[in-house]
Coordinates of C-alpha atoms and ligand atoms in Angstrom, one line a residue:
X1 CA 31.4 30.3 8.2
X2 CA 29.8 32.6 5.8
X3 CA 27.5 35.4 6.8
X4 CA 23.9 34.8 5.9
X5 CA 23.4 38.4 4.5
X6 CA 25.9 37.6 1.8
X7 CA 24.1 34.4 1.0
X8 CA 20.6 35.7 1.4
X9 CA 20.1 36.5 -2.3
X10 CA 21.0 33.1 -3.4
X11 CA 18.7 31.4 -0.9
X12 CA 15.4 32.6 -2.4
X13 CA 14.9 31.1 -5.8
X14 CA 13.9 28.1 -7.5
X15 CA 12.8 24.6 -6.7
X16 CA 14.6 22.2 -8.9
X17 CA 12.5 19.1 -8.9
X18 CA 14.2 16.2 -10.4
X19 CA 12.0 13.1 -10.9
X20 CA 13.9 9.9 -10.1
X21 CA 13.1 6.4 -9.5
X22 CA 14.4 3.9 -7.1
X23 CA 12.9 0.6 -6.2
X24 CA 9.6 1.7 -7.8
X25 CA 9.4 4.7 -5.5
X26 CA 9.1 8.1 -7.0
X27 CA 11.6 10.4 -5.4
X28 CA 11.9 14.1 -5.9
X29 CA 14.9 16.2 -5.0
X30 CA 14.6 19.8 -4.1
X31 CA 17.8 21.7 -4.1
X32 CA 18.7 25.4 -3.6
X33 CA 20.2 27.1 -6.7
X34 CA 23.7 28.3 -6.7
X35 CA 22.8 31.9 -7.7
X36 CA 19.7 34.1 -7.7
X37 CA 18.8 37.7 -8.2
X38 CA 19.4 40.1 -5.3
X39 CA 16.5 40.3 -2.9
X40 CA 16.2 42.0 0.5
X41 CA 16.7 39.8 3.5
X42 CA 16.5 40.4 7.2
X43 CA 19.6 40.3 9.3
X44 CA 20.4 36.9 10.8
X45 CA 21.7 36.5 14.3
X46 CA 24.4 34.0 13.5
X47 CA 26.8 32.9 10.7
X48 CA 25.8 30.2 8.3
X49 CA 27.6 26.9 9.0
X50 CA 30.0 26.2 6.1
X51 CA 28.3 23.0 5.0
X52 CA 25.0 24.8 4.6
X53 CA 26.7 27.8 2.9
X54 CA 28.2 25.4 0.4
X55 CA 24.8 23.8 -0.3
X56 CA 26.2 20.5 0.8
X57 CA 23.5 19.4 3.2
X58 CA 21.2 16.5 2.2
X59 CA 18.1 15.7 4.2
X60 CA 16.0 12.6 3.3
X61 CA 12.3 13.0 3.9
X62 CA 10.7 9.5 4.1
X63 CA 7.0 9.6 3.9
X64 CA 4.3 7.0 4.5
X65 CA 1.6 9.0 2.6
X66 CA 1.7 11.8 0.1
X67 CA -1.8 12.2 -1.4
X68 CA -4.4 14.6 -0.1
X69 CA -4.3 18.3 0.8
X70 CA -2.7 17.9 4.2
X71 CA 0.3 16.0 2.9
X72 CA 0.7 18.2 -0.2
X73 CA 0.7 21.4 1.9
X74 CA 3.1 19.9 4.5
X75 CA 5.6 19.0 1.7
X76 CA 5.3 22.4 0.1
X77 CA 6.3 23.9 3.5
X78 CA 9.2 21.5 3.9
X79 CA 10.5 22.2 0.4
X80 CA 10.2 26.0 0.9
X81 CA 12.2 25.8 4.2
X82 CA 14.8 23.5 2.6
X83 CA 15.2 26.0 -0.2
X84 CA 15.6 28.9 2.2
X85 CA 18.2 27.0 4.3
X86 CA 20.1 25.7 1.2
X87 CA 19.3 22.1 2.0
X88 CA 18.8 19.4 -0.7
X89 CA 15.6 17.6 0.3
X90 CA 15.3 14.1 -1.0
X91 CA 11.7 13.1 -0.9
X92 CA 10.3 9.6 -1.1
X93 CA 6.9 8.2 -0.4
X94 CA 5.6 4.8 0.5
X95 CA 2.2 5.9 -1.0
X96 CA 0.5 4.0 1.8
X97 CA 2.7 0.9 1.4
X98 CA 4.5 0.5 4.8
X99 CA 7.1 -2.0 3.4
X100 CA 8.0 0.4 0.7
X101 CA 8.4 3.2 3.3
X102 CA 10.7 1.0 5.3
X103 CA 12.8 0.2 2.2
X104 CA 13.0 3.9 1.4
X105 CA 14.2 4.5 5.0
X106 CA 16.8 1.8 4.8
X107 CA 18.0 3.4 1.5
X108 CA 18.2 6.9 3.1
X109 CA 20.4 5.4 5.9
X110 CA 22.6 3.6 3.3
X111 CA 23.0 6.7 1.2
X112 CA 24.2 8.6 4.3
X113 CA 21.8 11.5 4.3
X114 CA 23.0 14.2 6.7
X115 CA 19.6 13.9 8.5
X116 CA 16.4 12.0 8.0
X117 CA 12.8 13.1 8.6
X118 CA 10.4 10.2 8.9
X119 CA 6.9 11.5 8.1
X120 CA 4.1 9.2 9.5
X121 CA 4.5 5.5 9.4
X122 CA 3.7 2.5 11.6
X123 CA 6.1 1.8 14.5
X124 CA 6.8 -1.8 13.6
X125 CA 7.8 -1.1 10.0
X126 CA 9.9 2.1 10.6
X127 CA 11.4 1.6 14.0
X128 CA 14.1 -1.0 13.0
X129 CA 15.6 1.4 10.4
X130 CA 15.2 4.4 12.7
X131 CA 17.2 2.5 15.3
X132 CA 19.9 1.7 12.7
X133 CA 20.1 5.4 11.7
X134 CA 20.1 6.5 15.3
X135 CA 22.9 4.0 16.2
X136 CA 24.9 5.3 13.3
X137 CA 24.5 8.8 14.6
X138 CA 22.2 10.1 11.9
X139 CA 20.1 13.0 13.1
X140 CA 16.5 12.1 13.0
X141 CA 13.1 13.9 13.1
X142 CA 10.0 11.8 13.4
X143 CA 6.8 13.4 12.5
X144 CA 3.6 11.7 13.6
X145 CA 5.3 8.4 14.2
X146 CA 6.7 6.9 17.4
X147 CA 10.4 6.6 16.6
X148 CA 11.0 4.2 19.5
X149 CA 14.2 6.0 20.5
X150 CA 14.8 9.2 22.4
X151 CA 17.7 10.0 20.0
X152 CA 15.1 11.2 17.5
X153 CA 13.2 14.4 17.8
X154 CA 9.5 13.6 18.0
X155 CA 7.5 16.3 16.2
X156 CA 3.7 16.2 16.6
X157 CA 0.7 18.5 16.4
X158 CA -1.1 18.6 19.7
X159 CA -3.5 15.9 18.7
X160 CA -5.2 15.8 22.0
X161 CA -5.9 19.5 21.7
X162 CA -7.1 19.0 18.1
X163 CA -9.7 16.5 19.3
X164 CA -10.6 18.6 22.3
X165 CA -11.3 21.7 20.3
X166 CA -13.4 19.9 17.7
X167 CA -15.3 18.0 20.3
X168 CA -15.8 21.2 22.3
X169 CA -17.6 22.6 19.3
X170 CA -19.6 19.4 18.9
X171 CA -20.7 19.6 22.5
X172 CA -21.6 23.2 22.4
X173 CA -23.8 22.7 19.3
X174 CA -25.5 19.4 20.4
X175 CA -25.8 20.2 24.1
X176 CA -23.9 17.0 24.8
X177 CA -26.6 14.7 23.6
X178 CA -27.3 12.8 20.4
X179 CA -26.3 10.1 18.0
X180 CA -22.8 10.6 16.5
X181 CA -21.0 8.9 13.6
X182 CA -17.3 8.6 14.2
X183 CA -14.6 8.3 11.5
X184 CA -11.4 6.6 12.6
X185 CA -8.7 4.2 11.4
X186 CA -6.3 2.8 14.1
X187 CA -2.6 2.6 13.7
X188 CA -1.9 6.2 12.6
X189 CA -0.4 7.9 15.7
X190 CA -2.2 11.2 15.3
X191 CA -5.5 9.5 14.8
X192 CA -4.9 7.2 17.8
X193 CA -4.2 10.2 20.0
X194 CA -7.4 11.9 18.9
X195 CA -9.2 8.7 19.5
X196 CA -8.0 8.7 23.2
X197 CA -9.8 12.0 23.6
X198 CA -12.9 10.7 21.8
X199 CA -13.0 7.7 24.2
X200 CA -12.8 9.9 27.2
X201 CA -15.3 12.4 25.8
X202 CA -17.9 9.6 25.4
X203 CA -17.4 8.6 29.0
X204 CA -17.7 12.2 30.2
X205 CA -20.8 12.8 28.1
X206 CA -23.1 9.8 28.4
X207 CA -25.7 11.6 26.3
X208 CA -23.5 11.2 23.3
X209 CA -24.0 7.9 21.6
X210 CA -21.5 6.6 19.0
X211 CA -23.9 4.7 16.6
X212 CA -21.3 3.7 14.1
X213 CA -17.6 3.9 13.4
X214 CA -16.3 4.0 9.8
X215 CA -13.0 4.9 8.2
X216 CA -10.4 4.1 5.6
X217 CA -7.1 5.7 4.6
X218 CA -5.9 5.1 1.1
X219 CA -5.2 7.2 -2.0
X220 CA -8.8 8.3 -2.3
X221 CA -9.8 8.5 1.3
X222 CA -12.5 11.2 0.9
X223 CA -14.5 9.2 -1.7
X224 CA -14.1 5.9 0.2
X225 CA -15.3 7.6 3.4
X226 CA -18.2 9.2 1.5
X227 CA -19.4 5.8 0.5
X228 CA -19.1 4.4 4.0
X229 CA -20.7 7.4 5.6
X230 CA -23.7 7.2 3.2
X231 CA -24.3 3.6 4.2
X232 CA -23.9 4.4 7.9
X233 CA -26.2 7.4 7.8
X234 CA -28.9 5.4 6.0
X235 CA -28.6 2.7 8.7
X236 CA -28.7 5.3 11.5
X237 CA -31.2 8.0 10.5
X238 CA -31.0 9.8 13.9
X239 CA -27.4 10.9 13.6
X240 CA -26.9 14.6 14.3
X241 CA -23.2 15.0 14.3
X242 CA -20.1 13.4 12.7
X243 CA -16.7 13.5 14.4
X244 CA -14.2 13.2 11.5
X245 CA -10.8 14.3 12.8
X246 CA -8.8 14.3 9.5
X247 CA -9.8 16.6 6.6
X248 CA -10.1 13.7 4.1
X249 CA -12.6 12.1 6.5
X250 CA -14.5 15.4 6.9
X251 CA -14.6 16.0 3.2
X252 CA -15.9 12.5 2.6
X253 CA -18.5 12.9 5.4
X254 CA -19.6 16.2 3.8
X255 CA -20.1 14.5 0.4
X256 CA -22.3 11.9 2.1
X257 CA -24.4 14.4 4.0
X258 CA -25.0 16.5 1.0
X259 CA -25.8 13.6 -1.3
X260 CA -28.4 12.4 1.3
X261 CA -29.8 16.0 1.6
X262 CA -29.2 15.9 5.4
X263 CA -27.5 19.3 5.8
X264 CA -30.2 20.6 8.1
X265 CA -29.9 17.7 10.4
X266 CA -26.2 16.8 10.6
X267 CA -23.1 18.9 11.4
X268 CA -19.5 17.8 10.9
X269 CA -16.6 18.5 13.2
X270 CA -13.2 17.9 11.6
X271 CA -9.5 18.4 11.7
X272 CA -6.9 20.0 9.4
X273 CA -7.4 22.8 6.8
X274 CA -6.5 23.7 3.3
X275 CA -7.8 26.2 0.8
X276 CA -9.9 23.5 -0.7
X277 CA -11.3 22.6 2.7
X278 CA -12.1 26.3 3.4
X279 CA -14.1 26.2 0.1
X280 CA -16.1 23.1 1.4
X281 CA -16.7 24.6 4.8
X282 CA -17.9 27.9 3.6
X283 CA -20.1 26.8 0.7
X284 CA -23.8 27.5 1.1
X285 CA -25.5 25.0 3.5
X286 CA -22.2 23.1 4.2
X287 CA -22.5 20.6 7.1
X288 CA -18.8 21.0 8.0
X289 CA -19.0 23.6 10.7
X290 CA -15.7 23.4 12.5
X291 CA -12.2 22.1 12.1
X292 CA -9.3 22.0 14.6
X293 CA -6.0 22.6 12.9
X294 CA -2.5 23.7 12.6
X295 CA -1.1 25.2 9.4
X296 CA 0.3 22.0 7.7
X297 CA 2.9 23.9 5.7
X298 CA 4.1 25.5 8.9
X299 CA 4.6 22.0 10.4
X300 CA 6.6 20.9 7.3
X301 CA 8.8 23.9 7.7
X302 CA 9.4 23.1 11.4
X303 CA 10.4 19.5 10.5
X304 CA 13.1 20.8 8.2
X305 CA 14.3 23.5 10.6
X306 CA 14.6 20.9 13.3
X307 CA 16.7 18.6 11.0
X308 CA 18.9 21.6 10.0
X309 CA 19.6 22.4 13.7
X310 CA 20.5 18.8 14.4
X311 CA 22.9 18.7 11.4
X312 CA 24.5 21.9 12.7
X313 CA 24.9 20.3 16.2
X314 CA 22.4 22.8 17.7
X315 CA 20.2 21.6 20.5
X316 CA 16.6 20.7 19.8
X317 CA 14.2 19.5 22.5
X318 CA 13.2 15.8 22.4
X319 CA 9.6 16.7 21.6
X320 CA 8.1 19.5 19.5
X321 CA 4.4 19.8 19.8
X322 CA 2.6 22.3 17.6
X323 CA -0.5 23.8 19.0
X324 CA -3.7 23.9 16.9
X325 CA -6.5 26.4 16.7
X326 CA -10.3 25.9 16.2
X327 CA -11.5 27.3 12.9
X328 CA -15.3 27.7 12.5
X329 CA -17.5 28.0 9.5
X330 CA -18.9 31.3 11.0
X331 CA -15.4 32.7 11.5
X332 CA -14.5 32.0 7.9
X333 CA -17.7 33.3 6.5
X334 CA -17.7 36.4 8.7
X335 CA -14.1 37.1 8.0
X336 CA -14.5 36.6 4.2
X337 CA -11.6 34.0 4.5
X338 CA -11.2 32.1 1.3
X339 CA -7.8 30.6 1.5
X340 CA -4.9 29.5 3.8
X341 CA -3.0 32.7 3.4
X342 CA -6.0 34.7 4.6
X343 CA -6.5 32.3 7.4
X344 CA -3.0 32.4 8.7
X345 CA -3.2 36.2 8.5
X346 CA -6.4 36.2 10.6
X347 CA -5.0 33.5 13.0
X348 CA -1.4 34.4 13.5
X349 CA -0.8 31.7 16.1
X350 CA -1.0 29.2 13.3
X351 CA 2.5 30.4 12.3
X352 CA 5.2 29.5 14.8
X353 CA 8.6 30.9 13.7
X354 CA 10.1 30.5 17.1
X355 CA 9.7 26.7 17.1
X356 CA 13.0 25.2 16.1
X357 CA 14.2 28.7 15.0
X358 CA 17.4 28.5 13.0
X359 CA 19.8 31.1 14.3
X360 CA 21.6 31.7 11.0
X361 CA 18.4 31.9 8.9
X362 CA 17.7 35.3 7.3
X363 CA 14.1 35.6 8.7
Ligands
SR1_401 C1 -3.8 9.4 8.2 S1 -3.2 10.4 9.4 C2 -3.8 12.0 9.0 C3 -3.4 13.0 9.9 O1 -2.0 13.2 9.9 C4 -1.7 14.6 10.2 O2 -1.5 14.5 11.6 C5 -2.9 15.4 9.9 O3 -3.3 16.2 10.9 C6 -4.0 14.3 9.5 O4 -5.2 14.6 10.1

C-alpha cells in the first residue's frame, strides 16, 4: 500500500490517447502517466491499493453510442476520473451497432479487464456477455442498461425524476391542456423509463393530447429528428409543446420550430445539458425553455469510481441512482450562465462527490 499523498503529484497529468483498432472498432486507451510535476493534493483518508499505485488496473468501457454532447461529456468525465485514480481505461464503442458492442464486450472479458463498465446497450445483445463476465468474477458496472444480474452494479440517472421535472414545467406553462408532440425511441432503458412517466402523465392530465410521436437515434440524431419534427408540426398545426427527453431530440425539435418560425407558439421541454445546449436554450427567442438533467461528466466519473471500488474489493450498492435538477431558460439567462462549469457552480447538487466515493482518492 502506498500513501496517496506521495502519489498525488503523479496522478494529475496527461491523457495518453492511443488510437487502436480491433474488429473494426476504434478503441482508445487512457492511461495515467508514470510521473508528473508536483501539485497540491488534499489528504486522502486511506492508503492507495498497491495495484492502483502501480498503475496496473485496466477497466474496459464498452459503449453502445459515442456521438453527441451527452456521450462526449460522459466519456470526458470517465477519462478524468480514470486518470486521477491511475486506471487505464480501454474505451470501445459499438457506434450504434449492437452486435459490434456485444463483440467488444466479449473481447473485454477475454482480455481479462480488471473491471468492465457497460455504457448503454440493449439487454438481449449485452446480457449474455455480462453473464459470462459476472460468472467469471469480473467486477461490472452497467450504466443505463439492464445487466440482467444482481452481480453488476446498476448505475442510472433518476430517469423517472428527469421526466417528472420536465413534464412539471410543461404542465405549469400549458396549464395541463394542449396538443403535444412527443419524441421517443423504445429500447433504450433511460428513454423507456422516461416514457413510463409520460404515459402516466397523459392519463393524469386528460387535457394533454399527444398528436404525434417521432424519434430516431443514430449518428446524427438531432438533424434526423429535426426533419421528422418539421413534418409532424406541419401535419399538426395546433401543437403548443414538445416533450423531447434527450438533448439530441430537443436540439432537433428546436431546429424544426425555428425553421418553421413557430417560436411564439411552441415550447420544448427536454433532458440533458451541455455547453452547446445552454447556447441553444439561451439564444434569443429559443423555444427550448427547460431541461431536466444531471451533469453527464459527473455520471461518467461515478461509473469509474464504482468500478475502482469493485476492483479494490470495496462495497458498492447494487444500484446507484443519480438525481437530476430542472434547469430553465430563465434561470440560465438570469444567471448569465453560458457553460457547464458555470451551471455546476450555480447548481452544486449536480456534482455528487459522495456517490461511490473512493476512500484513497486525493479529493
Ligand atoms: C439514446 S439514450 C439517451 C440518453 O442516455 C442518457 O441517459 C442521457 O440522459 C440521454 O438522454
